[in-house]
């Protein structure tokens, strides 16, 4: 059962990775995400409008820090979308959360490599520590109770 799960997950991740970022854009089209979380502070909106143009396309000129920050999310976004398509909702939730957490880890590693603010660097390390522990817990659940869902 676990080999089937792993094969399915790996095959799905490969298919999603080769399908391009249009899949993620199409999947979210028409969805009002404003209720999904708090409104971003104004300081976070300085690049508003760029995301639609960039759509995780790394062809825009960016410095190494921003390239690393965004590259860490590109693959995990596709994996997250694939993981959430698993038939059992509990397993789909956990399968989607693993790459979601990995994306946070990837972003935190970019902060540690390029950032210079001590508070932000400490927060990045806290994110890495917490998310790695939670990923391990989720993988353990998938291999145990989740495999029987």
PDB file of C-alpha atoms in Angstrom:
ATOM      1  CA  UNK A   1       0.000   0.000   0.000  1.00  0.00           C
ATOM      2  CA  UNK A   2       2.791   2.428   0.922  1.00  0.00           C
ATOM      3  CA  UNK A   3       4.705   1.700  -2.313  1.00  0.00           C
ATOM      4  CA  UNK A   4       1.561   2.494  -4.313  1.00  0.00           C
ATOM      5  CA  UNK A   5       1.182   5.739  -2.381  1.00  0.00           C
ATOM      6  CA  UNK A   6       4.819   6.716  -2.953  1.00  0.00           C
ATOM      7  CA  UNK A   7       4.659   5.819  -6.646  1.00  0.00           C
ATOM      8  CA  UNK A   8       1.444   7.784  -7.077  1.00  0.00           C
ATOM      9  CA  UNK A   9       2.850  10.781  -5.205  1.00  0.00           C
ATOM     10  CA  UNK A  10       6.108  10.787  -7.175  1.00  0.00           C
ATOM     11  CA  UNK A  11       4.331  10.334 -10.506  1.00  0.00           C
ATOM     12  CA  UNK A  12       1.912  13.128  -9.679  1.00  0.00           C
ATOM     13  CA  UNK A  13       4.723  15.441  -8.597  1.00  0.00           C
ATOM     14  CA  UNK A  14       6.549  14.776 -11.869  1.00  0.00           C
ATOM     15  CA  UNK A  15       3.434  15.423 -13.945  1.00  0.00           C
ATOM     16  CA  UNK A  16       2.673  18.635 -12.101  1.00  0.00           C
ATOM     17  CA  UNK A  17       6.287  19.803 -12.313  1.00  0.00           C
ATOM     18  CA  UNK A  18       6.255  19.336 -16.070  1.00  0.00           C
ATOM     19  CA  UNK A  19       2.879  20.975 -16.646  1.00  0.00           C
ATOM     20  CA  UNK A  20       4.058  24.540 -15.935  1.00  0.00           C
ATOM     21  CA  UNK A  21       2.720  27.262 -13.675  1.00  0.00           C
ATOM     22  CA  UNK A  22      -0.472  27.721 -15.708  1.00  0.00           C
ATOM     23  CA  UNK A  23      -2.045  24.842 -13.763  1.00  0.00           C
ATOM     24  CA  UNK A  24      -1.696  26.701 -10.481  1.00  0.00           C
ATOM     25  CA  UNK A  25      -3.098  29.884 -11.995  1.00  0.00           C
ATOM     26  CA  UNK A  26      -6.077  28.053 -13.539  1.00  0.00           C
ATOM     27  CA  UNK A  27      -6.803  26.211 -10.303  1.00  0.00           C
ATOM     28  CA  UNK A  28      -7.164  29.488  -8.402  1.00  0.00           C
ATOM     29  CA  UNK A  29      -9.043  31.408 -11.094  1.00  0.00           C
ATOM     30  CA  UNK A  30     -12.331  32.770  -9.825  1.00  0.00           C
ATOM     31  CA  UNK A  31     -11.613  31.968  -6.179  1.00  0.00           C
ATOM     32  CA  UNK A  32     -11.956  34.805  -3.704  1.00  0.00           C
ATOM     33  CA  UNK A  33      -9.006  34.267  -1.386  1.00  0.00           C
ATOM     34  CA  UNK A  34      -9.697  37.348   0.732  1.00  0.00           C
ATOM     35  CA  UNK A  35     -11.553  35.252   3.297  1.00  0.00           C
ATOM     36  CA  UNK A  36      -8.729  32.687   3.471  1.00  0.00           C
ATOM     37  CA  UNK A  37      -6.563  34.856   5.684  1.00  0.00           C
ATOM     38  CA  UNK A  38      -5.895  38.272   7.056  1.00  0.00           C
ATOM     39  CA  UNK A  39      -5.399  41.163   4.684  1.00  0.00           C
ATOM     40  CA  UNK A  40      -1.727  41.822   4.054  1.00  0.00           C
ATOM     41  CA  UNK A  41      -0.231  44.943   5.606  1.00  0.00           C
ATOM     42  CA  UNK A  42       0.403  47.768   3.128  1.00  0.00           C
ATOM     43  CA  UNK A  43       4.171  47.211   3.230  1.00  0.00           C
ATOM     44  CA  UNK A  44       3.558  43.752   1.710  1.00  0.00           C
ATOM     45  CA  UNK A  45       1.694  45.235  -1.255  1.00  0.00           C
ATOM     46  CA  UNK A  46       4.615  47.135  -2.776  1.00  0.00           C
ATOM     47  CA  UNK A  47       4.982  44.500  -5.503  1.00  0.00           C
ATOM     48  CA  UNK A  48       1.216  44.234  -6.107  1.00  0.00           C
ATOM     49  CA  UNK A  49       0.503  43.538  -9.731  1.00  0.00           C
ATOM     50  CA  UNK A  50       3.906  41.970 -10.354  1.00  0.00           C
ATOM     51  CA  UNK A  51       2.858  38.510  -9.226  1.00  0.00           C
ATOM     52  CA  UNK A  52       0.332  38.123 -12.003  1.00  0.00           C
ATOM     53  CA  UNK A  53       2.992  39.075 -14.515  1.00  0.00           C
ATOM     54  CA  UNK A  54       5.666  36.886 -12.984  1.00  0.00           C
ATOM     55  CA  UNK A  55       3.487  33.852 -12.195  1.00  0.00           C
ATOM     56  CA  UNK A  56       6.541  32.128 -10.721  1.00  0.00           C
ATOM     57  CA  UNK A  57       8.327  32.722 -14.018  1.00  0.00           C
ATOM     58  CA  UNK A  58      11.966  33.208 -13.186  1.00  0.00           C
ATOM     59  CA  UNK A  59      12.698  35.044 -16.450  1.00  0.00           C
ATOM     60  CA  UNK A  60      12.317  38.470 -14.801  1.00  0.00           C
ATOM     61  CA  UNK A  61      15.537  40.026 -13.581  1.00  0.00           C
ATOM     62  CA  UNK A  62      15.928  39.534  -9.851  1.00  0.00           C
ATOM     63  CA  UNK A  63      18.867  39.590  -7.508  1.00  0.00           C
ATOM     64  CA  UNK A  64      20.131  36.293  -6.082  1.00  0.00           C
ATOM     65  CA  UNK A  65      18.250  36.755  -2.803  1.00  0.00           C
ATOM     66  CA  UNK A  66      14.847  37.183  -4.459  1.00  0.00           C
ATOM     67  CA  UNK A  67      15.580  34.420  -6.953  1.00  0.00           C
ATOM     68  CA  UNK A  68      16.341  32.032  -4.088  1.00  0.00           C
ATOM     69  CA  UNK A  69      13.264  33.177  -2.173  1.00  0.00           C
ATOM     70  CA  UNK A  70      10.946  32.496  -5.109  1.00  0.00           C
ATOM     71  CA  UNK A  71      12.673  29.369  -6.443  1.00  0.00           C
ATOM     72  CA  UNK A  72      12.027  27.617  -3.151  1.00  0.00           C
ATOM     73  CA  UNK A  73       8.302  28.041  -3.696  1.00  0.00           C
ATOM     74  CA  UNK A  74       8.057  27.115  -7.379  1.00  0.00           C
ATOM     75  CA  UNK A  75       8.321  23.341  -7.021  1.00  0.00           C
ATOM     76  CA  UNK A  76       6.510  23.161  -3.696  1.00  0.00           C
ATOM     77  CA  UNK A  77       3.495  25.069  -5.047  1.00  0.00           C
ATOM     78  CA  UNK A  78       3.072  22.438  -7.750  1.00  0.00           C
ATOM     79  CA  UNK A  79       3.563  19.610  -5.250  1.00  0.00           C
ATOM     80  CA  UNK A  80       1.026  21.173  -2.895  1.00  0.00           C
ATOM     81  CA  UNK A  81      -1.612  21.366  -5.623  1.00  0.00           C
ATOM     82  CA  UNK A  82      -0.981  17.720  -6.542  1.00  0.00           C
ATOM     83  CA  UNK A  83      -1.028  16.529  -2.933  1.00  0.00           C
ATOM     84  CA  UNK A  84      -4.390  18.160  -2.314  1.00  0.00           C
ATOM     85  CA  UNK A  85      -5.932  16.094  -5.110  1.00  0.00           C
ATOM     86  CA  UNK A  86      -5.620  12.796  -3.185  1.00  0.00           C
ATOM     87  CA  UNK A  87      -9.108  11.330  -2.824  1.00  0.00           C
ATOM     88  CA  UNK A  88      -9.219  11.046   0.990  1.00  0.00           C
ATOM     89  CA  UNK A  89      -9.560  14.576   2.400  1.00  0.00           C
ATOM     90  CA  UNK A  90      -7.485  13.863   5.505  1.00  0.00           C
ATOM     91  CA  UNK A  91      -4.624  12.480   3.427  1.00  0.00           C
ATOM     92  CA  UNK A  92      -5.047  15.302   0.884  1.00  0.00           C
ATOM     93  CA  UNK A  93      -4.722  17.867   3.668  1.00  0.00           C
ATOM     94  CA  UNK A  94      -1.524  16.309   4.995  1.00  0.00           C
ATOM     95  CA  UNK A  95      -0.104  15.762   1.481  1.00  0.00           C
ATOM     96  CA  UNK A  96      -0.733  19.425   0.688  1.00  0.00           C
ATOM     97  CA  UNK A  97       0.719  20.634   3.972  1.00  0.00           C
ATOM     98  CA  UNK A  98       4.065  18.878   3.538  1.00  0.00           C
ATOM     99  CA  UNK A  99       5.148  20.915   0.489  1.00  0.00           C
ATOM    100  CA  UNK A 100       3.508  24.005   2.017  1.00  0.00           C
ATOM    101  CA  UNK A 101       5.790  23.626   5.033  1.00  0.00           C
ATOM    102  CA  UNK A 102       8.759  22.822   2.791  1.00  0.00           C
ATOM    103  CA  UNK A 103       8.120  26.069   0.923  1.00  0.00           C
ATOM    104  CA  UNK A 104       8.334  27.940   4.218  1.00  0.00           C
ATOM    105  CA  UNK A 105      11.603  26.153   4.991  1.00  0.00           C
ATOM    106  CA  UNK A 106      12.978  27.050   1.563  1.00  0.00           C
ATOM    107  CA  UNK A 107      12.067  30.696   2.058  1.00  0.00           C
ATOM    108  CA  UNK A 108      13.611  30.696   5.531  1.00  0.00           C
ATOM    109  CA  UNK A 109      16.836  29.235   4.154  1.00  0.00           C
ATOM    110  CA  UNK A 110      16.965  32.042   1.585  1.00  0.00           C
ATOM    111  CA  UNK A 111      16.573  34.539   4.437  1.00  0.00           C
ATOM    112  CA  UNK A 112      19.430  32.912   6.356  1.00  0.00           C
ATOM    113  CA  UNK A 113      21.642  33.003   3.284  1.00  0.00           C
ATOM    114  CA  UNK A 114      20.869  36.558   2.193  1.00  0.00           C
ATOM    115  CA  UNK A 115      19.191  38.433   5.054  1.00  0.00           C
ATOM    116  CA  UNK A 116      20.964  40.759   7.449  1.00  0.00           C
ATOM    117  CA  UNK A 117      18.290  41.625  10.018  1.00  0.00           C
ATOM    118  CA  UNK A 118      18.856  39.648  13.220  1.00  0.00           C
ATOM    119  CA  UNK A 119      15.139  39.390  14.103  1.00  0.00           C
ATOM    120  CA  UNK A 120      14.233  38.114  10.618  1.00  0.00           C
ATOM    121  CA  UNK A 121      17.108  35.610  10.696  1.00  0.00           C
ATOM    122  CA  UNK A 122      16.015  34.312  14.108  1.00  0.00           C
ATOM    123  CA  UNK A 123      12.436  33.999  12.840  1.00  0.00           C
ATOM    124  CA  UNK A 124      13.711  32.093   9.790  1.00  0.00           C
ATOM    125  CA  UNK A 125      15.504  29.605  12.035  1.00  0.00           C
ATOM    126  CA  UNK A 126      12.365  29.176  14.172  1.00  0.00           C
ATOM    127  CA  UNK A 127      10.373  28.492  10.992  1.00  0.00           C
ATOM    128  CA  UNK A 128      12.887  25.874   9.862  1.00  0.00           C
ATOM    129  CA  UNK A 129      12.919  24.128  13.240  1.00  0.00           C
ATOM    130  CA  UNK A 130       9.134  24.083  13.609  1.00  0.00           C
ATOM    131  CA  UNK A 131       8.312  23.156  10.015  1.00  0.00           C
ATOM    132  CA  UNK A 132      10.876  20.330   9.851  1.00  0.00           C
ATOM    133  CA  UNK A 133       9.412  18.809  13.024  1.00  0.00           C
ATOM    134  CA  UNK A 134       5.871  19.088  11.660  1.00  0.00           C
ATOM    135  CA  UNK A 135       6.862  17.552   8.301  1.00  0.00           C
ATOM    136  CA  UNK A 136       8.402  14.585  10.141  1.00  0.00           C
ATOM    137  CA  UNK A 137       5.174  14.189  12.133  1.00  0.00           C
ATOM    138  CA  UNK A 138       3.038  14.337   8.973  1.00  0.00           C
ATOM    139  CA  UNK A 139       5.200  11.800   7.122  1.00  0.00           C
ATOM    140  CA  UNK A 140       4.955   9.474  10.122  1.00  0.00           C
ATOM    141  CA  UNK A 141       1.147   9.831  10.094  1.00  0.00           C
ATOM    142  CA  UNK A 142       0.992   9.159   6.339  1.00  0.00           C
ATOM    143  CA  UNK A 143       3.101   6.016   6.734  1.00  0.00           C
ATOM    144  CA  UNK A 144       0.944   4.817   9.647  1.00  0.00           C
ATOM    145  CA  UNK A 145      -2.663   5.839  10.137  1.00  0.00           C
ATOM    146  CA  UNK A 146      -2.836   7.800   6.900  1.00  0.00           C
ATOM    147  CA  UNK A 147      -1.962   4.724   4.832  1.00  0.00           C
ATOM    148  CA  UNK A 148      -5.159   3.077   6.062  1.00  0.00           C
ATOM    149  CA  UNK A 149      -7.435   6.021   5.211  1.00  0.00           C
TER     150      UNK A 149
END
